[in-house]
Amino acid sequence: VDTSYRRIAEVDDKVSAFLILDEARARAAAKQLDDAIATDKSMLFGLPIGIKDNIVTKDLKTTCASKILDGFEPIYDATVMHKLDDAQAITIGKLNMDEFAMGSSNETSAFGVTKNPWNTAYVPGGSSGGSAAAVAAGEVLCSLGSDTGGSIRQPASYCGVVGLKPTYGRVSRFGLIAFASSLDQIGPLTRTVADNAHVLEVISGHCTADATSANVPVPAFSEALTGDVRGLRIAVPAEYMGEGVDDAVKQSVRDALHVLEGLGAIVEEVSLPHSKYALATYYLIASSEASSNLARFDGVRYGYRTENAEDLLDMYLKTRAEGFGEEVKRRLMLGTFALSTGFYDAYYKKAQQVRALIKQDFDEVFSRFDVIIGPTTPTPAFRIGEKIDDPLTMYANDLLTIPVNLAGVPAISVPCGFQAGLPLGLQIIGKHFDEETIYRVADAYE
Ligand code: GLN
């Protein structure tokens, strides 16, 4: 905890990863562990951890990087927070993100942009940009992020750290402020694959407070790190190595595949033919679900309320107009339109049908292969300000991460080289509830 706060004092004015720090609280928790040192140590004993600011923390401000939640102090902890407490991890603070997790660069935060620690003129990625930057800058050993369309893997890739999106249903989302409920998952960002496996083991498990939580056993993920990938079958989708993906990115993936082949794995090219529809499908489904989930922010129950309302309706309208940022409003309008009478069949329902086809592509490939490998993102990190005025270019960042969320399968991003001083990421995608094989491959490569 000392080291963490010392490092934060050194670098966070340059990186701006943290939104909320409560040093007294972290020190009190550390002191309690020191005093109880004779008792059994749990898996994450004394580990300093940062939490993305869309995960609710009792008596510790939670804002989703939105003005509309400014000043909100939750009265309960998310399930993952209870699990971290039981494992004796220590919460250092809350991490910056894109507002309500909508974005790929951290630039939609209402409280300023987090910088990429490798080069502060560049974005750290998003939406869990604070979570990735804090680990990359050495401010914490581990952080939690959330991934709806790539928000753990993409910033992990841009910041050169390890980030895993678990299988949908693996980790409880009770206390994760919902963006798109059929896609959201909480997952760990760490420096190493082994650290990641330990943290996932702690935060996983069935939770009766989350109706989508799966009642499946939690393996000891760290025991999967055998280094042995002999005979393992790796699929490489042609669509992930084609147009729109930088040459340097493709080359770094080819180099990684050679390493794995050298260790005895078998590599073959496959096709995920419907992945070209993933972006359009995702932005319809995610925005529709967001328009419903964010209806609760009305100025009555949480956070910010406008000061100059004439009546109740005016209060709702002004609170939302003043409280939400541009990107959130864009999504809410798109989602409300897509769900409205007369359009539902043409948009939301159609998107769900295409989603089923995308999932079938994965099922087909996984009937013959153990993992799918490709890049995490088409390019390395881009400059702050470069894409913020062009939503469609910004959305293209998610090309290679979104199909995974639509299919509900797990995937990791691990560092795989550099391009012009900026990290690149290798994405390893696994079968439903087979994070063990992902970790085994990632660790063998690492
Ligand atoms: N960048 C994507 C979006 O803006 C993904 C966000 C996420 O995974 N939370 O929706």
CSV table of C-alpha atoms and ligand atoms in Angstrom, one decimal:
chain,number,residue,atom,x,y,z
A,1,VAL,CA,0.0,0.0,0.0
A,2,ASP,CA,2.9,2.3,0.8
A,3,THR,CA,4.5,1.6,-2.6
A,4,SER,CA,1.2,2.1,-4.4
A,5,TYR,CA,0.6,5.5,-2.9
A,6,ARG,CA,4.2,6.5,-3.4
A,7,ARG,CA,4.0,5.6,-7.1
A,8,ILE,CA,0.6,7.4,-7.4
A,9,ALA,CA,2.1,10.6,-5.9
A,10,GLU,CA,5.0,10.3,-8.5
A,11,VAL,CA,3.1,9.7,-11.7
A,12,ASP,CA,-0.7,10.2,-11.4
A,13,ASP,CA,-0.6,13.9,-12.2
A,14,LYS,CA,0.8,12.8,-15.6
A,15,VAL,CA,-1.3,9.7,-16.1
A,16,SER,CA,-4.6,10.7,-14.4
A,17,ALA,CA,-5.7,7.1,-13.9
A,18,PHE,CA,-7.5,7.7,-10.6
A,19,LEU,CA,-10.8,9.6,-10.1
A,20,ILE,CA,-11.2,8.9,-6.4
A,21,LEU,CA,-8.5,8.0,-3.8
A,22,ASP,CA,-9.1,7.2,-0.2
A,23,GLU,CA,-5.7,6.7,1.4
A,24,ALA,CA,-7.0,6.6,5.0
A,25,ARG,CA,-9.4,3.8,4.2
A,26,ALA,CA,-6.7,1.8,2.4
A,27,ARG,CA,-4.3,2.3,5.2
A,28,ALA,CA,-6.8,1.2,7.8
A,29,ALA,CA,-7.5,-2.0,5.8
A,30,ALA,CA,-3.8,-2.7,5.6
A,31,LYS,CA,-3.3,-2.1,9.3
A,32,GLN,CA,-6.1,-4.5,10.1
A,33,LEU,CA,-4.3,-7.2,8.0
A,34,ASP,CA,-1.0,-6.4,9.7
A,35,ASP,CA,-2.6,-6.8,13.1
A,36,ALA,CA,-4.1,-10.1,12.1
A,37,ILE,CA,-1.0,-11.4,10.4
A,38,ALA,CA,-0.8,-14.6,12.4
A,39,THR,CA,-4.1,-15.9,10.9
A,40,ASP,CA,-4.4,-17.6,7.6
A,41,LYS,CA,-3.5,-15.4,4.6
A,42,SER,CA,-5.9,-15.5,1.8
A,43,MET,CA,-5.1,-15.5,-1.9
A,44,LEU,CA,-4.7,-11.7,-2.4
A,45,PHE,CA,-3.4,-10.8,1.0
A,46,GLY,CA,-2.5,-7.1,1.1
A,47,LEU,CA,-2.7,-6.8,-2.7
A,48,PRO,CA,-3.3,-3.2,-3.8
A,49,ILE,CA,-6.1,-3.1,-6.3
A,50,GLY,CA,-7.8,-0.3,-8.3
A,51,ILE,CA,-11.5,-0.5,-9.2
A,52,LYS,CA,-13.2,0.8,-12.3
A,53,ASP,CA,-15.6,3.5,-11.3
A,54,ASN,CA,-18.7,1.7,-12.6
A,55,ILE,CA,-18.4,-0.9,-9.8
A,56,VAL,CA,-20.2,0.2,-6.7
A,57,THR,CA,-18.2,0.5,-3.5
A,58,LYS,CA,-19.9,1.1,-0.1
A,59,ASP,CA,-19.3,4.6,1.2
A,60,LEU,CA,-16.8,5.3,-1.5
A,61,LYS,CA,-17.9,7.6,-4.3
A,62,THR,CA,-18.9,5.9,-7.6
A,63,THR,CA,-19.5,8.2,-10.6
A,64,CYS,CA,-19.2,6.1,-13.8
A,65,ALA,CA,-17.1,9.1,-14.9
A,66,SER,CA,-20.4,11.0,-15.4
A,67,LYS,CA,-21.6,14.3,-14.1
A,68,ILE,CA,-25.0,12.7,-13.5
A,69,LEU,CA,-23.6,10.5,-10.7
A,70,ASP,CA,-21.3,13.2,-9.2
A,71,GLY,CA,-21.4,12.9,-5.4
A,72,PHE,CA,-23.1,9.5,-5.4
A,73,GLU,CA,-22.0,7.3,-2.5
A,74,PRO,CA,-23.3,3.8,-2.8
A,75,ILE,CA,-24.9,2.1,0.3
A,76,TYR,CA,-23.7,-1.3,-0.6
A,77,ASP,CA,-20.8,-3.2,-2.2
A,78,ALA,CA,-20.8,-5.1,-5.5
A,79,THR,CA,-20.4,-8.8,-5.1
A,80,VAL,CA,-16.8,-8.6,-6.6
A,81,MET,CA,-15.9,-6.2,-3.8
A,82,HIS,CA,-17.1,-8.7,-1.1
A,83,LYS,CA,-15.0,-11.3,-2.8
A,84,LEU,CA,-11.9,-9.1,-2.9
A,85,ASP,CA,-12.4,-8.3,0.7
A,86,ASP,CA,-12.6,-12.0,1.6
A,87,ALA,CA,-9.4,-12.6,-0.3
A,88,GLN,CA,-7.8,-9.7,1.7
A,89,ALA,CA,-7.1,-7.4,-1.3
A,90,ILE,CA,-6.9,-3.7,-0.5
A,91,THR,CA,-8.9,-1.1,-2.6
A,92,ILE,CA,-6.6,1.8,-3.4
A,93,GLY,CA,-9.2,3.9,-5.3
A,94,LYS,CA,-11.6,4.3,-8.2
A,95,LEU,CA,-10.4,4.4,-11.8
A,96,ASN,CA,-11.2,6.7,-14.6
A,97,MET,CA,-13.2,5.4,-17.6
A,98,ASP,CA,-15.3,6.5,-20.6
A,99,GLU,CA,-18.6,7.9,-19.3
A,100,PHE,CA,-20.9,4.9,-18.5
A,101,ALA,CA,-18.3,2.7,-20.3
A,102,MET,CA,-19.3,4.1,-23.7
A,103,GLY,CA,-16.1,4.8,-25.6
A,104,SER,CA,-12.7,3.4,-26.7
A,105,SER,CA,-10.3,6.1,-25.6
A,106,ASN,CA,-11.3,7.5,-22.1
A,107,GLU,CA,-12.0,10.8,-23.8
A,108,THR,CA,-15.7,10.6,-23.0
A,109,SER,CA,-15.1,10.8,-19.2
A,110,ALA,CA,-16.7,13.9,-17.7
A,111,PHE,CA,-13.6,14.3,-15.4
A,112,GLY,CA,-10.7,14.5,-17.9
A,113,VAL,CA,-8.8,12.1,-20.0
A,114,THR,CA,-6.4,9.4,-18.7
A,115,LYS,CA,-3.1,9.3,-20.6
A,116,ASN,CA,-1.2,6.3,-22.0
A,117,PRO,CA,1.8,5.7,-19.7
A,118,TRP,CA,4.0,4.7,-22.6
A,119,ASN,CA,3.4,8.1,-24.3
A,120,THR,CA,1.2,10.6,-22.7
A,121,ALA,CA,0.2,12.2,-26.0
A,122,TYR,CA,-1.7,8.9,-26.7
A,123,VAL,CA,-5.0,7.5,-25.4
A,124,PRO,CA,-4.9,4.5,-23.0
A,125,GLY,CA,-7.9,3.0,-24.7
A,126,GLY,CA,-11.2,2.5,-23.2
A,127,SER,CA,-13.5,2.2,-21.6
A,128,SER,CA,-11.4,0.7,-18.8
A,129,GLY,CA,-8.5,3.1,-19.7
A,130,GLY,CA,-7.9,4.1,-16.1
A,131,SER,CA,-7.7,0.4,-15.1
A,132,ALA,CA,-5.2,-0.4,-17.8
A,133,ALA,CA,-3.1,2.8,-17.3
A,134,ALA,CA,-2.9,2.3,-13.5
A,135,VAL,CA,-1.4,-1.2,-13.9
A,136,ALA,CA,0.9,-0.2,-16.7
A,137,ALA,CA,2.2,2.8,-14.7
A,138,GLY,CA,2.9,0.6,-11.6
A,139,GLU,CA,0.3,2.4,-9.4
A,140,VAL,CA,-1.5,-0.9,-8.6
A,141,LEU,CA,-0.6,-4.5,-9.2
A,142,CYS,CA,-4.1,-5.3,-10.4
A,143,SER,CA,-7.4,-3.6,-11.3
A,144,LEU,CA,-10.9,-4.5,-12.2
A,145,GLY,CA,-12.4,-3.4,-15.5
A,146,SER,CA,-15.6,-4.2,-17.4
A,147,ASP,CA,-16.0,-5.3,-21.0
A,148,THR,CA,-19.1,-4.9,-23.0
A,149,GLY,CA,-17.5,-4.7,-26.4
A,150,GLY,CA,-13.8,-4.8,-25.7
A,151,SER,CA,-13.4,-2.4,-22.8
A,152,ILE,CA,-10.9,-4.6,-20.9
A,153,ARG,CA,-9.0,-6.1,-23.8
A,154,GLN,CA,-8.6,-3.0,-25.9
A,155,PRO,CA,-7.1,-0.8,-23.2
A,156,ALA,CA,-5.0,-3.8,-22.0
A,157,SER,CA,-3.6,-4.0,-25.5
A,158,TYR,CA,-2.9,-0.2,-25.8
A,159,CYS,CA,-1.2,-0.1,-22.4
A,160,GLY,CA,0.8,-3.4,-22.7
A,161,VAL,CA,-0.9,-5.3,-19.8
A,162,VAL,CA,-2.9,-8.5,-19.5
A,163,GLY,CA,-6.7,-8.1,-19.5
A,164,LEU,CA,-9.3,-10.9,-19.6
A,165,LYS,CA,-13.0,-10.7,-20.3
A,166,PRO,CA,-14.5,-13.8,-18.7
A,167,THR,CA,-17.3,-16.0,-20.1
A,168,TYR,CA,-20.7,-14.2,-19.8
A,169,GLY,CA,-22.1,-15.4,-16.5
A,170,ARG,CA,-18.7,-16.3,-14.9
A,171,VAL,CA,-18.4,-13.2,-12.7
A,172,SER,CA,-21.3,-11.7,-10.8
A,173,ARG,CA,-22.4,-8.3,-12.1
A,174,PHE,CA,-24.4,-7.4,-9.0
A,175,GLY,CA,-23.2,-3.9,-8.3
A,176,LEU,CA,-21.8,-3.3,-11.8
A,177,ILE,CA,-23.7,-0.2,-13.1
A,178,ALA,CA,-25.3,-1.7,-16.1
A,179,PHE,CA,-24.5,-0.5,-19.7
A,180,ALA,CA,-25.7,-3.4,-21.9
A,181,SER,CA,-26.9,-6.2,-19.8
A,182,SER,CA,-26.6,-9.0,-22.3
A,183,LEU,CA,-23.0,-8.2,-22.9
A,184,ASP,CA,-21.4,-6.6,-19.7
A,185,GLN,CA,-18.7,-8.6,-17.8
A,186,ILE,CA,-16.3,-7.7,-15.0
A,187,GLY,CA,-12.7,-8.9,-15.4
A,188,PRO,CA,-9.1,-8.4,-14.1
A,189,LEU,CA,-6.2,-6.4,-15.6
A,190,THR,CA,-2.8,-7.3,-14.4
A,191,ARG,CA,0.9,-7.3,-15.4
A,192,THR,CA,1.2,-11.1,-15.8
A,193,VAL,CA,-1.0,-14.0,-16.9
A,194,ALA,CA,-0.4,-15.8,-13.5
A,195,ASP,CA,-1.7,-12.7,-11.6
A,196,ASN,CA,-4.7,-12.6,-13.8
A,197,ALA,CA,-5.6,-16.2,-13.2
A,198,HIS,CA,-5.4,-15.7,-9.4
A,199,VAL,CA,-7.7,-12.6,-9.4
A,200,LEU,CA,-10.2,-14.3,-11.7
A,201,GLU,CA,-10.4,-17.2,-9.4
A,202,VAL,CA,-11.2,-14.9,-6.5
A,203,ILE,CA,-13.9,-12.9,-8.3
A,204,SER,CA,-15.7,-15.8,-10.1
A,205,GLY,CA,-18.6,-17.8,-8.8
A,206,HIS,CA,-22.3,-18.2,-8.7
A,207,CYS,CA,-24.2,-15.3,-7.2
A,208,THR,CA,-27.9,-15.4,-6.4
A,209,ALA,CA,-28.2,-11.6,-6.7
A,210,ASP,CA,-27.4,-11.7,-10.4
A,211,ALA,CA,-29.9,-13.6,-12.5
A,212,THR,CA,-27.4,-14.1,-15.3
A,213,SER,CA,-24.7,-15.6,-13.0
A,214,ALA,CA,-23.9,-19.2,-14.0
A,215,ASN,CA,-23.9,-22.0,-11.5
A,216,VAL,CA,-20.7,-23.7,-12.6
A,217,PRO,CA,-17.6,-24.8,-10.7
A,218,VAL,CA,-14.7,-22.3,-10.4
A,219,PRO,CA,-11.5,-24.1,-11.4
A,220,ALA,CA,-8.1,-23.2,-9.8
A,221,PHE,CA,-7.2,-21.2,-12.9
A,222,SER,CA,-3.5,-20.8,-11.9
A,223,GLU,CA,-3.1,-24.6,-12.0
A,224,ALA,CA,-3.7,-24.4,-15.8
A,225,LEU,CA,-0.4,-22.7,-16.3
A,226,THR,CA,1.5,-25.8,-17.3
A,227,GLY,CA,3.4,-24.3,-20.2
A,228,ASP,CA,2.3,-27.3,-22.3
A,229,VAL,CA,0.6,-26.5,-25.6
A,230,ARG,CA,1.7,-29.6,-27.6
A,231,GLY,CA,-1.1,-30.7,-30.0
A,232,LEU,CA,-3.3,-27.7,-29.1
A,233,ARG,CA,-5.4,-26.6,-32.1
A,234,ILE,CA,-5.3,-22.8,-32.8
A,235,ALA,CA,-7.7,-21.2,-35.3
A,236,VAL,CA,-6.8,-17.9,-37.0
A,237,PRO,CA,-9.8,-16.2,-38.6
A,238,ALA,CA,-9.0,-14.7,-42.0
A,239,GLU,CA,-11.3,-11.8,-41.1
A,240,TYR,CA,-9.0,-10.9,-38.2
A,241,MET,CA,-5.9,-10.7,-40.4
A,242,GLY,CA,-7.4,-8.8,-43.4
A,243,GLU,CA,-8.4,-5.3,-44.5
A,244,GLY,CA,-8.3,-2.5,-41.9
A,245,VAL,CA,-5.7,-4.2,-39.7
A,246,ASP,CA,-2.3,-2.6,-39.6
A,247,ASP,CA,0.6,-4.6,-41.2
A,248,ALA,CA,2.7,-4.3,-38.0
A,249,VAL,CA,-0.2,-5.7,-36.0
A,250,LYS,CA,-0.6,-8.6,-38.3
A,251,GLN,CA,3.2,-9.3,-38.2
A,252,SER,CA,3.2,-9.3,-34.4
A,253,VAL,CA,0.4,-11.9,-34.4
A,254,ARG,CA,2.3,-14.0,-37.0
A,255,ASP,CA,5.4,-13.9,-34.8
A,256,ALA,CA,3.4,-15.0,-31.8
A,257,LEU,CA,1.9,-17.9,-33.7
A,258,HIS,CA,5.4,-19.0,-34.7
A,259,VAL,CA,6.3,-19.1,-31.0
A,260,LEU,CA,3.3,-21.2,-30.2
A,261,GLU,CA,4.0,-23.5,-33.2
A,262,GLY,CA,7.5,-23.9,-31.9
A,263,LEU,CA,6.0,-25.1,-28.6
A,264,GLY,CA,4.0,-27.8,-30.5
A,265,ALA,CA,0.7,-26.1,-31.2
A,266,ILE,CA,-1.1,-26.6,-34.6
A,267,VAL,CA,-2.2,-23.4,-36.4
A,268,GLU,CA,-4.8,-23.3,-39.2
A,269,GLU,CA,-6.7,-20.5,-40.9
A,270,VAL,CA,-10.5,-20.4,-40.5
A,271,SER,CA,-13.4,-18.1,-41.3
A,272,LEU,CA,-15.9,-16.3,-39.1
A,273,PRO,CA,-18.0,-15.1,-42.0
A,274,HIS,CA,-20.6,-13.1,-40.0
A,275,SER,CA,-18.0,-11.1,-38.1
A,276,LYS,CA,-18.4,-8.3,-40.7
A,277,TYR,CA,-21.9,-7.6,-39.2
A,278,ALA,CA,-20.7,-7.5,-35.6
A,279,LEU,CA,-20.1,-3.8,-35.3
A,280,ALA,CA,-23.6,-2.8,-36.6
A,281,THR,CA,-25.2,-5.6,-34.5
A,282,TYR,CA,-23.4,-4.5,-31.4
A,283,TYR,CA,-24.1,-0.8,-31.6
A,284,LEU,CA,-27.8,-1.5,-32.0
A,285,ILE,CA,-28.0,-4.0,-29.2
A,286,ALA,CA,-25.7,-2.1,-26.8
A,287,SER,CA,-27.4,1.2,-27.4
A,288,SER,CA,-30.9,-0.3,-27.0
A,289,GLU,CA,-30.1,-1.9,-23.7
A,290,ALA,CA,-28.3,1.2,-22.5
A,291,SER,CA,-31.4,3.4,-23.3
A,292,SER,CA,-33.4,1.2,-21.0
A,293,ASN,CA,-30.7,0.8,-18.2
A,294,LEU,CA,-29.9,4.5,-18.0
A,295,ALA,CA,-33.6,5.5,-17.6
A,296,ARG,CA,-33.1,5.3,-13.9
A,297,PHE,CA,-30.9,8.4,-13.8
A,298,ASP,CA,-33.6,10.9,-13.5
A,299,GLY,CA,-32.4,13.3,-10.8
A,300,VAL,CA,-34.5,11.8,-8.1
A,301,ARG,CA,-32.6,8.7,-7.0
A,302,TYR,CA,-28.9,9.4,-7.5
A,303,GLY,CA,-26.3,12.0,-7.8
A,304,TYR,CA,-26.8,15.2,-9.8
A,305,ARG,CA,-30.1,17.2,-10.1
A,306,THR,CA,-30.6,20.4,-12.1
A,307,GLU,CA,-31.0,23.6,-10.1
A,308,ASN,CA,-33.5,25.4,-12.3
A,309,ALA,CA,-36.5,23.1,-13.0
A,310,GLU,CA,-40.0,24.5,-13.3
A,311,ASP,CA,-41.8,21.2,-12.6
A,312,LEU,CA,-41.2,17.5,-12.3
A,313,LEU,CA,-41.0,16.7,-16.1
A,314,ASP,CA,-38.7,19.7,-16.6
A,315,MET,CA,-36.5,18.5,-13.8
A,316,TYR,CA,-36.1,15.0,-15.5
A,317,LEU,CA,-35.4,16.6,-18.9
A,318,LYS,CA,-32.9,19.2,-17.6
A,319,THR,CA,-31.1,16.8,-15.3
A,320,ARG,CA,-30.5,14.4,-18.1
A,321,ALA,CA,-29.6,17.1,-20.6
A,322,GLU,CA,-27.1,18.6,-18.2
A,323,GLY,CA,-25.9,15.4,-16.6
A,324,PHE,CA,-25.1,13.2,-19.6
A,325,GLY,CA,-22.3,13.8,-22.0
A,326,GLU,CA,-22.4,13.8,-25.8
A,327,GLU,CA,-21.6,10.2,-26.4
A,328,VAL,CA,-24.0,8.9,-23.9
A,329,LYS,CA,-26.8,11.0,-25.4
A,330,ARG,CA,-25.9,9.8,-28.9
A,331,ARG,CA,-26.3,6.1,-27.7
A,332,LEU,CA,-29.5,6.8,-25.7
A,333,MET,CA,-31.1,8.5,-28.8
A,334,LEU,CA,-30.1,5.6,-31.1
A,335,GLY,CA,-31.3,3.0,-28.6
A,336,THR,CA,-34.6,4.7,-27.9
A,337,PHE,CA,-35.2,5.0,-31.7
A,338,ALA,CA,-34.3,1.3,-32.3
A,339,LEU,CA,-36.7,0.1,-29.6
A,340,SER,CA,-39.6,2.3,-30.6
A,341,THR,CA,-42.9,1.0,-32.1
A,342,GLY,CA,-42.6,0.1,-35.7
A,343,PHE,CA,-38.8,-0.1,-35.7
A,344,TYR,CA,-38.3,-2.9,-33.1
A,345,ASP,CA,-38.5,-5.7,-35.7
A,346,ALA,CA,-36.3,-4.0,-38.2
A,347,TYR,CA,-33.5,-3.1,-35.8
A,348,TYR,CA,-33.4,-4.8,-32.4
A,349,LYS,CA,-35.0,-8.1,-33.4
A,350,LYS,CA,-32.9,-8.2,-36.6
A,351,ALA,CA,-29.8,-7.5,-34.6
A,352,GLN,CA,-30.6,-10.4,-32.3
A,353,GLN,CA,-31.0,-12.7,-35.2
A,354,VAL,CA,-27.6,-11.7,-36.7
A,355,ARG,CA,-26.1,-12.1,-33.2
A,356,ALA,CA,-27.2,-15.8,-33.3
A,357,LEU,CA,-25.4,-16.2,-36.6
A,358,ILE,CA,-22.2,-14.7,-35.2
A,359,LYS,CA,-22.4,-17.1,-32.2
A,360,GLN,CA,-22.9,-20.0,-34.6
A,361,ASP,CA,-19.7,-19.1,-36.4
A,362,PHE,CA,-17.8,-19.4,-33.1
A,363,ASP,CA,-19.6,-22.7,-32.2
A,364,GLU,CA,-18.5,-24.2,-35.6
A,365,VAL,CA,-14.9,-23.2,-35.2
A,366,PHE,CA,-14.8,-24.4,-31.6
A,367,SER,CA,-16.1,-27.8,-32.6
A,368,ARG,CA,-12.7,-28.3,-34.3
A,369,PHE,CA,-10.3,-26.0,-32.4
A,370,ASP,CA,-9.2,-25.3,-28.8
A,371,VAL,CA,-8.7,-21.5,-29.1
A,372,ILE,CA,-9.0,-18.7,-31.7
A,373,ILE,CA,-6.1,-16.2,-32.0
A,374,GLY,CA,-5.9,-12.8,-33.7
A,375,PRO,CA,-5.0,-9.2,-32.8
A,376,THR,CA,-6.9,-7.5,-30.0
A,377,THR,CA,-7.2,-4.2,-32.0
A,378,PRO,CA,-6.5,-3.2,-35.7
A,379,THR,CA,-4.0,-0.6,-34.7
A,380,PRO,CA,-1.9,0.5,-31.7
A,381,ALA,CA,-3.1,3.4,-29.5
A,382,PHE,CA,-3.9,6.7,-31.3
A,383,ARG,CA,-3.3,10.3,-30.3
A,384,ILE,CA,-5.6,12.0,-27.8
A,385,GLY,CA,-8.1,14.1,-29.9
A,386,GLU,CA,-7.5,12.2,-33.1
A,387,LYS,CA,-10.8,10.3,-33.4
A,388,ILE,CA,-13.1,12.0,-30.9
A,389,ASP,CA,-15.1,13.9,-33.5
A,390,ASP,CA,-15.7,10.9,-35.7
A,391,PRO,CA,-17.8,8.3,-33.9
A,392,LEU,CA,-17.6,5.8,-36.8
A,393,THR,CA,-13.8,5.7,-36.9
A,394,MET,CA,-13.8,5.4,-33.1
A,395,TYR,CA,-16.3,2.5,-33.2
A,396,ALA,CA,-14.0,0.7,-35.7
A,397,ASN,CA,-11.5,0.1,-32.8
A,398,ASP,CA,-13.9,-2.6,-31.5
A,399,LEU,CA,-13.9,-4.6,-34.7
A,400,LEU,CA,-12.0,-7.5,-33.3
A,401,THR,CA,-13.3,-7.5,-29.7
A,402,ILE,CA,-17.0,-7.2,-30.2
A,403,PRO,CA,-17.8,-10.5,-31.8
A,404,VAL,CA,-16.5,-12.2,-28.6
A,405,ASN,CA,-19.1,-10.3,-26.4
A,406,LEU,CA,-21.9,-11.1,-28.9
A,407,ALA,CA,-21.0,-14.8,-28.6
A,408,GLY,CA,-20.6,-14.6,-24.8
A,409,VAL,CA,-17.2,-16.5,-24.9
A,410,PRO,CA,-14.1,-15.5,-22.9
A,411,ALA,CA,-11.0,-13.8,-24.3
A,412,ILE,CA,-7.7,-12.3,-23.1
A,413,SER,CA,-5.3,-9.7,-24.4
A,414,VAL,CA,-1.6,-10.3,-23.7
A,415,PRO,CA,1.2,-8.0,-24.8
A,416,CYS,CA,2.9,-9.1,-28.1
A,417,GLY,CA,5.4,-6.5,-29.1
A,418,PHE,CA,5.6,-2.8,-30.0
A,419,GLN,CA,5.0,-0.5,-32.9
A,420,ALA,CA,6.7,2.9,-32.8
A,421,GLY,CA,7.1,2.6,-29.0
A,422,LEU,CA,3.5,1.7,-28.4
A,423,PRO,CA,2.4,-1.8,-27.2
A,424,LEU,CA,0.4,-4.3,-29.3
A,425,GLY,CA,-1.9,-7.0,-28.0
A,426,LEU,CA,-2.6,-10.6,-28.9
A,427,GLN,CA,-6.1,-11.8,-28.4
A,428,ILE,CA,-6.7,-15.4,-27.4
A,429,ILE,CA,-10.4,-16.5,-27.5
A,430,GLY,CA,-11.7,-19.6,-25.8
A,431,LYS,CA,-14.8,-21.8,-25.5
A,432,HIS,CA,-17.6,-21.0,-23.1
A,433,PHE,CA,-16.2,-21.4,-19.5
A,434,ASP,CA,-12.8,-22.6,-20.8
A,435,GLU,CA,-10.7,-19.7,-19.4
A,436,GLU,CA,-8.2,-22.4,-18.3
A,437,THR,CA,-7.1,-23.1,-21.9
A,438,ILE,CA,-6.9,-19.4,-22.6
A,439,TYR,CA,-4.6,-18.9,-19.6
A,440,ARG,CA,-2.5,-22.0,-20.5
A,441,VAL,CA,-1.9,-20.6,-24.0
A,442,ALA,CA,-1.3,-17.1,-22.8
A,443,ASP,CA,1.2,-18.2,-20.2
A,444,ALA,CA,3.1,-20.5,-22.6
A,445,TYR,CA,3.4,-17.5,-25.0
A,446,GLU,CA,4.3,-15.0,-22.3
B,1,GLN,N1,-15.9,0.8,-27.1
B,1,GLN,C1,-17.1,0.0,-27.0
B,1,GLN,C2,-18.2,1.0,-26.8
B,1,GLN,O1,-18.0,2.1,-26.9
B,1,GLN,C3,-17.0,-1.0,-25.9
B,1,GLN,C4,-17.2,-0.4,-24.6
B,1,GLN,C5,-17.2,-1.4,-23.5
B,1,GLN,O2,-16.8,-2.5,-23.7
B,1,GLN,N2,-17.7,-1.0,-22.4
B,1,GLN,O3,-19.3,0.6,-26.6
